[in-house]
PDB file of C-alpha atoms in Angstrom:
ATOM      1  CA  UNK A   1      -0.003   0.150   0.244  1.00  0.00           C
ATOM      2  CA  UNK A   2       1.144   3.255  -0.957  1.00  0.00           C
ATOM      3  CA  UNK A   3       1.588   6.034   1.130  1.00  0.00           C
ATOM      4  CA  UNK A   4       0.695   9.930   0.606  1.00  0.00           C
ATOM      5  CA  UNK A   5       1.638  12.170   3.233  1.00  0.00           C
ATOM      6  CA  UNK A   6      -0.837  15.399   3.378  1.00  0.00           C
ATOM      7  CA  UNK A   7       1.051  18.228   5.137  1.00  0.00           C
ATOM      8  CA  UNK A   8      -1.705  21.826   5.644  1.00  0.00           C
ATOM      9  CA  UNK A   9      -0.323  24.722   6.679  1.00  0.00           C
ATOM     10  CA  UNK A  10      -1.897  27.536   8.952  1.00  0.00           C
ATOM     11  CA  UNK A  11      -5.455  28.494   9.175  1.00  0.00           C
ATOM     12  CA  UNK A  12      -6.339  25.384   7.771  1.00  0.00           C
ATOM     13  CA  UNK A  13      -7.279  24.085  10.533  1.00  0.00           C
ATOM     14  CA  UNK A  14      -9.926  26.601  10.318  1.00  0.00           C
ATOM     15  CA  UNK A  15     -11.247  25.282   6.753  1.00  0.00           C
ATOM     16  CA  UNK A  16     -15.347  25.274   7.039  1.00  0.00           C
ATOM     17  CA  UNK A  17     -15.227  28.307   9.531  1.00  0.00           C
ATOM     18  CA  UNK A  18     -13.164  31.008   8.096  1.00  0.00           C
ATOM     19  CA  UNK A  19     -13.736  33.082   5.505  1.00  0.00           C
ATOM     20  CA  UNK A  20     -15.916  30.222   3.697  1.00  0.00           C
ATOM     21  CA  UNK A  21     -17.156  32.376   0.374  1.00  0.00           C
ATOM     22  CA  UNK A  22     -13.139  31.836  -0.753  1.00  0.00           C
ATOM     23  CA  UNK A  23     -12.344  28.108   0.963  1.00  0.00           C
ATOM     24  CA  UNK A  24     -15.602  26.777   0.823  1.00  0.00           C
ATOM     25  CA  UNK A  25     -17.810  25.153   3.505  1.00  0.00           C
ATOM     26  CA  UNK A  26     -15.725  22.028   4.067  1.00  0.00           C
ATOM     27  CA  UNK A  27     -13.583  20.703   6.301  1.00  0.00           C
ATOM     28  CA  UNK A  28      -9.877  19.054   6.878  1.00  0.00           C
ATOM     29  CA  UNK A  29     -12.536  15.911   8.149  1.00  0.00           C
ATOM     30  CA  UNK A  30     -13.954  16.156   5.488  1.00  0.00           C
ATOM     31  CA  UNK A  31     -11.039  16.214   3.129  1.00  0.00           C
ATOM     32  CA  UNK A  32      -9.678  13.304   4.700  1.00  0.00           C
ATOM     33  CA  UNK A  33     -13.039  11.496   4.424  1.00  0.00           C
ATOM     34  CA  UNK A  34     -13.603  11.934   0.579  1.00  0.00           C
ATOM     35  CA  UNK A  35      -9.703  11.188   0.021  1.00  0.00           C
ATOM     36  CA  UNK A  36      -9.962   8.148   2.447  1.00  0.00           C
ATOM     37  CA  UNK A  37     -13.224   7.051   0.427  1.00  0.00           C
ATOM     38  CA  UNK A  38     -11.855   8.100  -3.291  1.00  0.00           C
ATOM     39  CA  UNK A  39      -8.609   6.204  -2.779  1.00  0.00           C
ATOM     40  CA  UNK A  40      -9.229   3.114  -0.411  1.00  0.00           C
ATOM     41  CA  UNK A  41      -5.799   1.829  -1.242  1.00  0.00           C
ATOM     42  CA  UNK A  42      -3.966   4.571   0.213  1.00  0.00           C
ATOM     43  CA  UNK A  43      -2.289   5.002   3.354  1.00  0.00           C
ATOM     44  CA  UNK A  44      -3.091   9.052   4.021  1.00  0.00           C
ATOM     45  CA  UNK A  45      -0.566  10.455   6.379  1.00  0.00           C
ATOM     46  CA  UNK A  46      -2.790  13.529   7.611  1.00  0.00           C
ATOM     47  CA  UNK A  47      -0.976  16.412   8.894  1.00  0.00           C
ATOM     48  CA  UNK A  48      -1.734  20.517  10.041  1.00  0.00           C
ATOM     49  CA  UNK A  49       0.160  22.605  11.359  1.00  0.00           C
ATOM     50  CA  UNK A  50      -0.079  26.734  11.942  1.00  0.00           C
ATOM     51  CA  UNK A  51       3.953  26.576  12.743  1.00  0.00           C
ATOM     52  CA  UNK A  52       6.296  26.916   9.892  1.00  0.00           C
ATOM     53  CA  UNK A  53       8.692  24.857  11.756  1.00  0.00           C
ATOM     54  CA  UNK A  54       6.706  21.997  13.102  1.00  0.00           C
ATOM     55  CA  UNK A  55       5.673  21.739   9.083  1.00  0.00           C
ATOM     56  CA  UNK A  56       9.731  21.548   8.092  1.00  0.00           C
ATOM     57  CA  UNK A  57       9.900  18.965  10.857  1.00  0.00           C
ATOM     58  CA  UNK A  58       6.965  16.905   9.517  1.00  0.00           C
ATOM     59  CA  UNK A  59       8.826  17.165   6.163  1.00  0.00           C
ATOM     60  CA  UNK A  60      12.276  15.528   7.325  1.00  0.00           C
ATOM     61  CA  UNK A  61      10.284  12.688   9.436  1.00  0.00           C
ATOM     62  CA  UNK A  62       8.544  12.555   5.364  1.00  0.00           C
ATOM     63  CA  UNK A  63      12.582  12.180   3.904  1.00  0.00           C
ATOM     64  CA  UNK A  64      13.123   8.994   5.903  1.00  0.00           C
ATOM     65  CA  UNK A  65      10.251   7.036   5.183  1.00  0.00           C
ATOM     66  CA  UNK A  66       8.772   5.060   3.120  1.00  0.00           C
ATOM     67  CA  UNK A  67       6.525   7.540   1.765  1.00  0.00           C
ATOM     68  CA  UNK A  68       5.513   7.904  -2.163  1.00  0.00           C
ATOM     69  CA  UNK A  69       5.036  11.483  -2.111  1.00  0.00           C
ATOM     70  CA  UNK A  70       3.670  15.012  -0.518  1.00  0.00           C
ATOM     71  CA  UNK A  71       0.622  17.013  -1.387  1.00  0.00           C
ATOM     72  CA  UNK A  72       0.933  20.695   0.812  1.00  0.00           C
ATOM     73  CA  UNK A  73      -0.681  23.097   0.934  1.00  0.00           C
ATOM     74  CA  UNK A  74       1.586  25.652   2.822  1.00  0.00           C
ATOM     75  CA  UNK A  75      -0.576  28.369   2.840  1.00  0.00           C
ATOM     76  CA  UNK A  76       0.533  31.810   3.326  1.00  0.00           C
ATOM     77  CA  UNK A  77       3.417  30.229   3.744  1.00  0.00           C
ATOM     78  CA  UNK A  78       4.081  29.432   0.014  1.00  0.00           C
ATOM     79  CA  UNK A  79       4.604  33.394  -0.038  1.00  0.00           C
ATOM     80  CA  UNK A  80       6.963  33.979   2.541  1.00  0.00           C
ATOM     81  CA  UNK A  81       8.913  30.739   3.689  1.00  0.00           C
ATOM     82  CA  UNK A  82      12.597  29.828   2.021  1.00  0.00           C
ATOM     83  CA  UNK A  83      12.823  27.509   4.555  1.00  0.00           C
ATOM     84  CA  UNK A  84       9.635  25.510   3.461  1.00  0.00           C
ATOM     85  CA  UNK A  85      11.379  25.366  -0.157  1.00  0.00           C
ATOM     86  CA  UNK A  86      14.563  24.001   0.989  1.00  0.00           C
ATOM     87  CA  UNK A  87      12.345  21.661   2.960  1.00  0.00           C
ATOM     88  CA  UNK A  88      10.049  20.292   0.281  1.00  0.00           C
ATOM     89  CA  UNK A  89      13.900  20.868  -1.531  1.00  0.00           C
ATOM     90  CA  UNK A  90      15.814  18.281   0.611  1.00  0.00           C
ATOM     91  CA  UNK A  91      13.265  15.415   1.100  1.00  0.00           C
ATOM     92  CA  UNK A  92      13.692  14.584  -2.232  1.00  0.00           C
ATOM     93  CA  UNK A  93      10.128  12.145  -2.203  1.00  0.00           C
ATOM     94  CA  UNK A  94       7.740  14.131  -5.210  1.00  0.00           C
ATOM     95  CA  UNK A  95       5.409  16.866  -3.651  1.00  0.00           C
ATOM     96  CA  UNK A  96       2.694  18.245  -5.603  1.00  0.00           C
ATOM     97  CA  UNK A  97       1.736  22.015  -3.977  1.00  0.00           C
ATOM     98  CA  UNK A  98      -2.428  22.714  -4.160  1.00  0.00           C
ATOM     99  CA  UNK A  99      -4.076  25.757  -3.080  1.00  0.00           C
ATOM    100  CA  UNK A 100      -8.196  25.903  -2.578  1.00  0.00           C
ATOM    101  CA  UNK A 101      -8.176  29.440  -3.927  1.00  0.00           C
ATOM    102  CA  UNK A 102      -6.628  30.229  -6.512  1.00  0.00           C
ATOM    103  CA  UNK A 103      -3.694  32.548  -5.554  1.00  0.00           C
ATOM    104  CA  UNK A 104      -3.348  34.577  -9.099  1.00  0.00           C
ATOM    105  CA  UNK A 105      -7.197  36.267  -8.639  1.00  0.00           C
ATOM    106  CA  UNK A 106      -6.012  37.219  -5.221  1.00  0.00           C
ATOM    107  CA  UNK A 107      -4.087  39.629  -4.130  1.00  0.00           C
ATOM    108  CA  UNK A 108      -0.797  40.351  -5.568  1.00  0.00           C
ATOM    109  CA  UNK A 109       1.720  39.271  -3.280  1.00  0.00           C
ATOM    110  CA  UNK A 110      -0.436  36.240  -2.650  1.00  0.00           C
ATOM    111  CA  UNK A 111       0.441  35.719  -6.914  1.00  0.00           C
ATOM    112  CA  UNK A 112       4.381  33.876  -5.873  1.00  0.00           C
ATOM    113  CA  UNK A 113       4.796  31.075  -4.301  1.00  0.00           C
ATOM    114  CA  UNK A 114       8.233  30.368  -2.838  1.00  0.00           C
ATOM    115  CA  UNK A 115       7.518  26.478  -2.529  1.00  0.00           C
ATOM    116  CA  UNK A 116       6.448  25.795  -5.931  1.00  0.00           C
ATOM    117  CA  UNK A 117       9.693  25.964  -7.972  1.00  0.00           C
ATOM    118  CA  UNK A 118      10.759  23.169  -5.497  1.00  0.00           C
ATOM    119  CA  UNK A 119       6.939  21.333  -6.217  1.00  0.00           C
ATOM    120  CA  UNK A 120       6.484  19.024  -9.007  1.00  0.00           C
ATOM    121  CA  UNK A 121       3.623  20.600 -10.226  1.00  0.00           C
ATOM    122  CA  UNK A 122       0.209  23.513  -8.769  1.00  0.00           C
ATOM    123  CA  UNK A 123      -3.343  23.230  -8.039  1.00  0.00           C
ATOM    124  CA  UNK A 124      -5.009  25.821  -7.294  1.00  0.00           C
ATOM    125  CA  UNK A 125      -8.363  27.522  -7.250  1.00  0.00           C
ATOM    126  CA  UNK A 126     -10.341  23.856  -7.509  1.00  0.00           C
ATOM    127  CA  UNK A 127     -11.775  23.964  -4.400  1.00  0.00           C
ATOM    128  CA  UNK A 128     -10.777  20.904  -2.305  1.00  0.00           C
ATOM    129  CA  UNK A 129     -10.822  18.401  -5.743  1.00  0.00           C
ATOM    130  CA  UNK A 130      -7.378  19.922  -6.110  1.00  0.00           C
ATOM    131  CA  UNK A 131      -6.504  17.030  -3.309  1.00  0.00           C
ATOM    132  CA  UNK A 132      -8.336  14.464  -5.753  1.00  0.00           C
ATOM    133  CA  UNK A 133      -5.975  15.460  -8.819  1.00  0.00           C
ATOM    134  CA  UNK A 134      -2.961  16.302  -6.941  1.00  0.00           C
ATOM    135  CA  UNK A 135      -3.025  12.645  -5.060  1.00  0.00           C
ATOM    136  CA  UNK A 136      -3.655  11.053  -8.756  1.00  0.00           C
ATOM    137  CA  UNK A 137      -1.024  13.001 -10.387  1.00  0.00           C
ATOM    138  CA  UNK A 138       1.447  11.005  -7.497  1.00  0.00           C
ATOM    139  CA  UNK A 139      -0.328   7.978  -8.885  1.00  0.00           C
ATOM    140  CA  UNK A 140       0.219   8.141 -12.201  1.00  0.00           C
TER     141      UNK A 140
END
């Protein structure tokens, strides 16, 4: 059974409550249930943190495991964190970056992602469906 890590960054613990007009009304728990139902033969490892260092530590742990790939929604850290970029670059595990909203249709400061440059691909603006598409890409 392949294992895929699903990492979520700051404020995504409030998914479903925070700005539902942008991020929707579904929660991270809903996302986990949907992915497990859609991909029953995948061992998903879900993790969310509002702390940059905790996400870096988690990526380091994943790098030492038998993980097949990472789906990463770095949230606002995509636009600010060189440290997360370096963690992804150094882990040598295929990473797909996901954003629930279309970051290119939002404020200008959201248009650039440090972490995108070291990810195999980026999916933005397709809501929670982006996680399913990222899973499909990792399995292809």
